PDB file of C-alpha atoms in Angstrom:
ATOM      1  CA  UNK X   1      76.915  94.975  88.745  1.00 81.00           C
ATOM      2  CA  UNK X   2      74.346  95.124  85.972  1.00 88.00           C
ATOM      3  CA  UNK X   3      74.522  97.912  83.404  1.00 92.00           C
ATOM      4  CA  UNK X   4      71.506  98.861  81.314  1.00 94.00           C
ATOM      5  CA  UNK X   5      71.712 101.087  78.244  1.00 96.00           C
ATOM      6  CA  UNK X   6      68.658 102.336  76.368  1.00 97.00           C
ATOM      7  CA  UNK X   7      68.529 103.299  72.705  1.00 97.00           C
ATOM      8  CA  UNK X   8      65.959 104.119  70.062  1.00 97.00           C
ATOM      9  CA  UNK X   9      64.463 107.352  71.339  1.00 97.00           C
ATOM     10  CA  UNK X  10      63.989 110.439  69.241  1.00 97.00           C
ATOM     11  CA  UNK X  11      61.514 112.851  67.697  1.00 98.00           C
ATOM     12  CA  UNK X  12      58.452 111.235  66.149  1.00 98.00           C
ATOM     13  CA  UNK X  13      55.194 112.591  64.777  1.00 98.00           C
ATOM     14  CA  UNK X  14      51.883 111.773  66.450  1.00 98.00           C
ATOM     15  CA  UNK X  15      50.585 108.431  65.244  1.00 98.00           C
ATOM     16  CA  UNK X  16      54.072 107.166  64.530  1.00 98.00           C
ATOM     17  CA  UNK X  17      55.996 104.208  65.945  1.00 98.00           C
ATOM     18  CA  UNK X  18      59.296 103.739  67.746  1.00 98.00           C
ATOM     19  CA  UNK X  19      61.102 100.727  69.131  1.00 98.00           C
ATOM     20  CA  UNK X  20      63.183 101.200  72.237  1.00 98.00           C
ATOM     21  CA  UNK X  21      65.945  98.749  73.097  1.00 97.00           C
ATOM     22  CA  UNK X  22      67.665  98.039  76.387  1.00 95.00           C
ATOM     23  CA  UNK X  23      71.028  96.287  76.329  1.00 92.00           C
ATOM     24  CA  UNK X  24      72.148  94.424  79.426  1.00 88.00           C
ATOM     25  CA  UNK X  25      75.719  93.744  80.532  1.00 87.00           C
ATOM     26  CA  UNK X  26      77.614  92.968  83.696  1.00 84.00           C
ATOM     27  CA  UNK X  27      76.445  90.596  86.390  1.00 72.00           C
ATOM     28  CA  UNK X  28      74.768  87.331  85.458  1.00 68.00           C
ATOM     29  CA  UNK X  29      72.514  87.375  88.527  1.00 76.00           C
ATOM     30  CA  UNK X  30      69.053  86.042  87.795  1.00 82.00           C
ATOM     31  CA  UNK X  31      66.041  88.287  87.577  1.00 86.00           C
ATOM     32  CA  UNK X  32      62.306  88.167  88.154  1.00 89.00           C
ATOM     33  CA  UNK X  33      61.358  90.981  85.818  1.00 92.00           C
ATOM     34  CA  UNK X  34      62.473  93.661  83.423  1.00 93.00           C
ATOM     35  CA  UNK X  35      60.509  96.688  82.385  1.00 96.00           C
ATOM     36  CA  UNK X  36      60.114 100.285  81.358  1.00 98.00           C
ATOM     37  CA  UNK X  37      59.454 103.383  83.435  1.00 98.00           C
ATOM     38  CA  UNK X  38      58.851 106.828  81.969  1.00 98.00           C
ATOM     39  CA  UNK X  39      58.973 110.380  83.213  1.00 98.00           C
ATOM     40  CA  UNK X  40      57.297 113.218  81.377  1.00 98.00           C
ATOM     41  CA  UNK X  41      59.107 116.575  81.543  1.00 97.00           C
ATOM     42  CA  UNK X  42      58.794 117.991  85.063  1.00 96.00           C
ATOM     43  CA  UNK X  43      56.592 115.116  86.208  1.00 98.00           C
ATOM     44  CA  UNK X  44      56.887 112.011  88.370  1.00 98.00           C
ATOM     45  CA  UNK X  45      57.743 108.415  87.557  1.00 98.00           C
ATOM     46  CA  UNK X  46      55.252 106.144  85.804  1.00 97.00           C
ATOM     47  CA  UNK X  47      55.487 102.408  85.272  1.00 96.00           C
ATOM     48  CA  UNK X  48      54.857 101.636  81.599  1.00 97.00           C
ATOM     49  CA  UNK X  49      55.279  97.892  81.310  1.00 97.00           C
ATOM     50  CA  UNK X  50      56.682  94.862  83.121  1.00 96.00           C
ATOM     51  CA  UNK X  51      57.815  91.549  81.634  1.00 94.00           C
ATOM     52  CA  UNK X  52      58.290  88.709  84.078  1.00 93.00           C
ATOM     53  CA  UNK X  53      60.695  85.842  83.572  1.00 90.00           C
ATOM     54  CA  UNK X  54      57.667  83.534  83.162  1.00 91.00           C
ATOM     55  CA  UNK X  55      56.640  85.711  80.160  1.00 91.00           C
ATOM     56  CA  UNK X  56      53.683  87.375  81.862  1.00 94.00           C
ATOM     57  CA  UNK X  57      53.406  90.968  80.723  1.00 96.00           C
ATOM     58  CA  UNK X  58      51.589  93.939  82.195  1.00 96.00           C
ATOM     59  CA  UNK X  59      50.934  97.414  80.896  1.00 97.00           C
ATOM     60  CA  UNK X  60      49.789 100.729  82.274  1.00 96.00           C
ATOM     61  CA  UNK X  61      46.248 101.561  81.145  1.00 96.00           C
ATOM     62  CA  UNK X  62      47.624 104.604  79.336  1.00 97.00           C
ATOM     63  CA  UNK X  63      49.626 102.438  76.896  1.00 98.00           C
ATOM     64  CA  UNK X  64      47.631  99.200  76.782  1.00 97.00           C
ATOM     65  CA  UNK X  65      46.962  98.123  73.202  1.00 98.00           C
ATOM     66  CA  UNK X  66      49.612 100.478  71.802  1.00 98.00           C
ATOM     67  CA  UNK X  67      52.861  99.360  73.460  1.00 98.00           C
ATOM     68  CA  UNK X  68      54.410  95.875  73.505  1.00 98.00           C
ATOM     69  CA  UNK X  69      57.260  94.680  75.677  1.00 97.00           C
ATOM     70  CA  UNK X  70      59.405  91.780  74.490  1.00 95.00           C
ATOM     71  CA  UNK X  71      62.756  90.116  74.883  1.00 91.00           C
ATOM     72  CA  UNK X  72      64.969  87.564  73.170  1.00 81.00           C
ATOM     73  CA  UNK X  73      66.275  85.940  76.369  1.00 70.00           C
ATOM     74  CA  UNK X  74      66.848  86.844  80.000  1.00 60.00           C
ATOM     75  CA  UNK X  75      70.181  88.475  79.227  1.00 63.00           C
ATOM     76  CA  UNK X  76      69.735  89.685  75.665  1.00 72.00           C
ATOM     77  CA  UNK X  77      68.327  93.129  74.909  1.00 87.00           C
ATOM     78  CA  UNK X  78      64.707  93.720  75.662  1.00 92.00           C
ATOM     79  CA  UNK X  79      62.415  96.044  73.811  1.00 96.00           C
ATOM     80  CA  UNK X  80      59.454  98.351  73.945  1.00 98.00           C
ATOM     81  CA  UNK X  81      57.530  98.657  70.711  1.00 98.00           C
ATOM     82  CA  UNK X  82      55.508 101.854  70.806  1.00 98.00           C
ATOM     83  CA  UNK X  83      52.754 102.377  68.240  1.00 98.00           C
ATOM     84  CA  UNK X  84      50.131 105.092  67.721  1.00 98.00           C
ATOM     85  CA  UNK X  85      52.246 107.535  69.673  1.00 98.00           C
ATOM     86  CA  UNK X  86      50.602 110.563  71.237  1.00 98.00           C
ATOM     87  CA  UNK X  87      51.950 113.865  72.518  1.00 98.00           C
ATOM     88  CA  UNK X  88      51.323 112.636  76.075  1.00 98.00           C
ATOM     89  CA  UNK X  89      53.828 109.815  75.482  1.00 98.00           C
ATOM     90  CA  UNK X  90      56.611 112.409  75.396  1.00 98.00           C
ATOM     91  CA  UNK X  91      58.963 111.418  78.208  1.00 98.00           C
ATOM     92  CA  UNK X  92      62.301 110.049  79.257  1.00 98.00           C
ATOM     93  CA  UNK X  93      62.045 106.261  79.102  1.00 98.00           C
ATOM     94  CA  UNK X  94      64.131 104.206  81.511  1.00 98.00           C
ATOM     95  CA  UNK X  95      64.695 100.476  81.240  1.00 97.00           C
ATOM     96  CA  UNK X  96      64.858  98.724  84.587  1.00 96.00           C
ATOM     97  CA  UNK X  97      65.166  95.276  86.124  1.00 93.00           C
ATOM     98  CA  UNK X  98      65.401  93.626  89.471  1.00 91.00           C
ATOM     99  CA  UNK X  99      68.240  91.452  90.771  1.00 87.00           C
ATOM    100  CA  UNK X 100      66.126  88.394  91.475  1.00 85.00           C
ATOM    101  CA  UNK X 101      64.584  89.786  94.651  1.00 87.00           C
ATOM    102  CA  UNK X 102      61.681  91.846  93.275  1.00 88.00           C
ATOM    103  CA  UNK X 103      63.209  95.268  93.905  1.00 92.00           C
ATOM    104  CA  UNK X 104      64.025  97.640  91.038  1.00 91.00           C
ATOM    105  CA  UNK X 105      67.728  98.081  91.680  1.00 91.00           C
ATOM    106  CA  UNK X 106      69.049  98.510  88.126  1.00 93.00           C
ATOM    107  CA  UNK X 107      68.214 101.485  85.919  1.00 96.00           C
ATOM    108  CA  UNK X 108      69.508 102.733  82.605  1.00 97.00           C
ATOM    109  CA  UNK X 109      70.245 106.413  82.020  1.00 97.00           C
ATOM    110  CA  UNK X 110      67.166 106.833  79.884  1.00 98.00           C
ATOM    111  CA  UNK X 111      66.289 107.641  76.281  1.00 98.00           C
ATOM    112  CA  UNK X 112      64.162 110.638  75.383  1.00 98.00           C
ATOM    113  CA  UNK X 113      61.044 110.203  73.261  1.00 98.00           C
ATOM    114  CA  UNK X 114      59.442 113.359  71.904  1.00 98.00           C
ATOM    115  CA  UNK X 115      56.110 113.080  70.096  1.00 98.00           C
ATOM    116  CA  UNK X 116      55.429 116.273  68.189  1.00 97.00           C
ATOM    117  CA  UNK X 117      54.495 117.478  64.745  1.00 96.00           C
TER     118      UNK X 117
ATOM    119  CA  UNK P   1      45.625  98.953  91.236  1.00 89.00           C
ATOM    120  CA  UNK P   2      47.507 100.100  94.314  1.00 95.00           C
ATOM    121  CA  UNK P   3      47.735 103.867  94.696  1.00 96.00           C
ATOM    122  CA  UNK P   4      50.561 105.446  96.668  1.00 98.00           C
ATOM    123  CA  UNK P   5      50.367 108.887  98.236  1.00 98.00           C
ATOM    124  CA  UNK P   6      53.273 110.816  99.727  1.00 98.00           C
ATOM    125  CA  UNK P   7      53.439 113.665 102.176  1.00 98.00           C
ATOM    126  CA  UNK P   8      54.544 116.302 102.108  1.00 98.00           C
ATOM    127  CA  UNK P   9      54.746 116.994  98.394  1.00 98.00           C
ATOM    128  CA  UNK P  10      57.675 119.300  99.091  1.00 98.00           C
ATOM    129  CA  UNK P  11      59.654 120.546 102.041  1.00 98.00           C
ATOM    130  CA  UNK P  12      62.424 123.019 102.761  1.00 98.00           C
ATOM    131  CA  UNK P  13      65.164 121.972 105.136  1.00 98.00           C
ATOM    132  CA  UNK P  14      68.655 122.908 106.279  1.00 97.00           C
ATOM    133  CA  UNK P  15      71.822 120.847 106.346  1.00 98.00           C
ATOM    134  CA  UNK P  16      71.788 118.783 109.517  1.00 97.00           C
ATOM    135  CA  UNK P  17      67.998 118.642 109.799  1.00 98.00           C
ATOM    136  CA  UNK P  18      66.135 115.394 110.376  1.00 98.00           C
ATOM    137  CA  UNK P  19      63.774 114.848 107.456  1.00 98.00           C
ATOM    138  CA  UNK P  20      60.787 112.497 107.412  1.00 98.00           C
ATOM    139  CA  UNK P  21      58.727 111.586 104.361  1.00 98.00           C
ATOM    140  CA  UNK P  22      55.668 109.370 104.539  1.00 98.00           C
ATOM    141  CA  UNK P  23      54.115 107.061 101.961  1.00 98.00           C
ATOM    142  CA  UNK P  24      50.644 105.543 102.253  1.00 98.00           C
ATOM    143  CA  UNK P  25      49.373 102.678 100.108  1.00 98.00           C
ATOM    144  CA  UNK P  26      45.705 102.150  99.214  1.00 97.00           C
ATOM    145  CA  UNK P  27      46.084  98.493 100.232  1.00 97.00           C
ATOM    146  CA  UNK P  28      48.661  96.310 101.899  1.00 97.00           C
ATOM    147  CA  UNK P  29      51.941  95.849 100.009  1.00 96.00           C
ATOM    148  CA  UNK P  30      53.709  93.415 102.335  1.00 94.00           C
ATOM    149  CA  UNK P  31      57.409  94.195 102.348  1.00 95.00           C
ATOM    150  CA  UNK P  32      57.508  95.246  98.694  1.00 95.00           C
ATOM    151  CA  UNK P  33      58.023  98.919  99.409  1.00 97.00           C
ATOM    152  CA  UNK P  34      61.098 100.786  98.181  1.00 98.00           C
ATOM    153  CA  UNK P  35      62.400 104.353  98.258  1.00 98.00           C
ATOM    154  CA  UNK P  36      64.273 106.129  95.473  1.00 98.00           C
ATOM    155  CA  UNK P  37      66.218 109.363  95.234  1.00 98.00           C
ATOM    156  CA  UNK P  38      66.298 111.324  91.992  1.00 98.00           C
ATOM    157  CA  UNK P  39      68.388 114.362  91.162  1.00 98.00           C
ATOM    158  CA  UNK P  40      67.768 116.557  88.087  1.00 96.00           C
ATOM    159  CA  UNK P  41      68.990 114.958  84.891  1.00 96.00           C
ATOM    160  CA  UNK P  42      69.695 111.627  86.554  1.00 97.00           C
ATOM    161  CA  UNK P  43      67.981 108.283  86.758  1.00 98.00           C
ATOM    162  CA  UNK P  44      66.383 107.352  90.085  1.00 98.00           C
ATOM    163  CA  UNK P  45      68.615 105.580  92.581  1.00 97.00           C
ATOM    164  CA  UNK P  46      67.401 102.858  94.933  1.00 97.00           C
ATOM    165  CA  UNK P  47      67.964 103.829  98.580  1.00 98.00           C
ATOM    166  CA  UNK P  48      65.794 101.478 100.616  1.00 98.00           C
ATOM    167  CA  UNK P  49      64.154  98.181  99.663  1.00 97.00           C
ATOM    168  CA  UNK P  50      61.959  95.716 101.543  1.00 96.00           C
ATOM    169  CA  UNK P  51      60.679  98.589 103.742  1.00 97.00           C
ATOM    170  CA  UNK P  52      63.823  98.947 105.842  1.00 98.00           C
ATOM    171  CA  UNK P  53      66.832  97.417 104.051  1.00 97.00           C
ATOM    172  CA  UNK P  54      69.592  99.820 103.044  1.00 97.00           C
ATOM    173  CA  UNK P  55      70.828  99.371  99.495  1.00 96.00           C
ATOM    174  CA  UNK P  56      74.567  98.738  99.213  1.00 94.00           C
ATOM    175  CA  UNK P  57      76.568 101.963  99.129  1.00 95.00           C
ATOM    176  CA  UNK P  58      73.791 104.159 100.514  1.00 97.00           C
ATOM    177  CA  UNK P  59      74.768 106.216 103.593  1.00 97.00           C
ATOM    178  CA  UNK P  60      73.404 105.020 106.930  1.00 97.00           C
ATOM    179  CA  UNK P  61      71.696 108.382 107.566  1.00 98.00           C
ATOM    180  CA  UNK P  62      68.910 107.020 105.334  1.00 98.00           C
ATOM    181  CA  UNK P  63      66.457 104.634 106.969  1.00 98.00           C
ATOM    182  CA  UNK P  64      63.050 103.194 106.239  1.00 98.00           C
ATOM    183  CA  UNK P  65      60.281 101.897 108.439  1.00 98.00           C
ATOM    184  CA  UNK P  66      56.630 101.018 108.428  1.00 97.00           C
ATOM    185  CA  UNK P  67      54.223  98.194 107.763  1.00 93.00           C
ATOM    186  CA  UNK P  68      50.856  97.332 106.207  1.00 91.00           C
ATOM    187  CA  UNK P  69      50.027 100.530 104.360  1.00 97.00           C
ATOM    188  CA  UNK P  70      52.054 103.238 106.104  1.00 98.00           C
ATOM    189  CA  UNK P  71      55.750 103.750 105.519  1.00 98.00           C
ATOM    190  CA  UNK P  72      58.401 106.340 106.330  1.00 98.00           C
ATOM    191  CA  UNK P  73      61.737 107.429 104.907  1.00 98.00           C
ATOM    192  CA  UNK P  74      63.953 109.262 107.363  1.00 98.00           C
ATOM    193  CA  UNK P  75      67.146 111.184 106.700  1.00 98.00           C
ATOM    194  CA  UNK P  76      68.856 111.658 110.059  1.00 97.00           C
ATOM    195  CA  UNK P  77      71.026 114.688 109.423  1.00 95.00           C
ATOM    196  CA  UNK P  78      70.518 116.154 105.960  1.00 98.00           C
ATOM    197  CA  UNK P  79      73.661 116.466 103.833  1.00 97.00           C
ATOM    198  CA  UNK P  80      74.112 118.955 100.973  1.00 97.00           C
ATOM    199  CA  UNK P  81      74.019 115.998  98.577  1.00 97.00           C
ATOM    200  CA  UNK P  82      70.539 114.984  99.782  1.00 98.00           C
ATOM    201  CA  UNK P  83      68.589 117.822  98.154  1.00 98.00           C
ATOM    202  CA  UNK P  84      66.576 115.853  95.612  1.00 98.00           C
ATOM    203  CA  UNK P  85      63.161 114.339  94.928  1.00 98.00           C
ATOM    204  CA  UNK P  86      62.201 111.132  96.738  1.00 98.00           C
ATOM    205  CA  UNK P  87      59.727 108.523  95.501  1.00 98.00           C
ATOM    206  CA  UNK P  88      58.219 105.483  97.156  1.00 98.00           C
ATOM    207  CA  UNK P  89      57.379 102.465  95.007  1.00 98.00           C
ATOM    208  CA  UNK P  90      55.466  99.230  95.502  1.00 97.00           C
ATOM    209  CA  UNK P  91      56.322  96.029  93.658  1.00 95.00           C
ATOM    210  CA  UNK P  92      53.689  93.917  95.405  1.00 94.00           C
ATOM    211  CA  UNK P  93      51.204  93.773  92.537  1.00 92.00           C
ATOM    212  CA  UNK P  94      51.888  92.679  88.990  1.00 86.00           C
ATOM    213  CA  UNK P  95      52.087  96.224  87.652  1.00 84.00           C
ATOM    214  CA  UNK P  96      54.021  98.377  90.043  1.00 94.00           C
ATOM    215  CA  UNK P  97      53.382 101.971  91.039  1.00 96.00           C
ATOM    216  CA  UNK P  98      55.220 105.007  92.354  1.00 97.00           C
ATOM    217  CA  UNK P  99      54.182 107.707  94.725  1.00 98.00           C
ATOM    218  CA  UNK P 100      53.975 111.258  93.326  1.00 98.00           C
ATOM    219  CA  UNK P 101      57.285 112.287  94.884  1.00 98.00           C
ATOM    220  CA  UNK P 102      58.530 114.596  97.632  1.00 98.00           C
ATOM    221  CA  UNK P 103      60.882 117.397  96.700  1.00 98.00           C
ATOM    222  CA  UNK P 104      63.452 118.347  99.346  1.00 98.00           C
ATOM    223  CA  UNK P 105      65.085 121.717  98.806  1.00 97.00           C
ATOM    224  CA  UNK P 106      67.229 124.096 100.786  1.00 96.00           C
ATOM    225  CA  UNK P 107      65.607 126.426 103.253  1.00 94.00           C
TER     226      UNK P 107
END
């Protein structure tokens, strides 16, 4: 079983930057993608970014140009660099990945990002 | 981008009820349609993947069906532990999307 643990969230002023990390442990099963999903307080789930094993990356329109997803290797931590943060970026951020079959089976517990002055 | 809609947005049900939630995609998603359950303060949990495959450890009262653009999650006999919010998700396109969610609460 794969375990994902997020870190790096916190309170940040508008316009600031944060870097979220997701550590991966457990099963060595291959993957197709890893990514980040967020959930604003009292709202639904929103895909933020996906990084495929072939290094293709995709971003939600709401974060394009401000957020960057990256990784060191398929099993090492992966990251979400968030720049020019806005109040509407306030959310719980979950790191996720598939188990090689395209379905988002593994989730972390989330890290809270609060953008406020 | 593929948009997903869910109906109803919320429902009230009793223990033992049969519950059906529908998800409609703005274009075909093949078999890349999943269902998640989320309880307050918890991360979402995968229930159903590939339209109708039950994730390991998930009770058999949960089932999925559908094809093309129309999909259904059914709970055949609601348990007290099933009061939660349910989301459909497509992973057919490069950037995935979720439905807006269906909240199931106690009548």
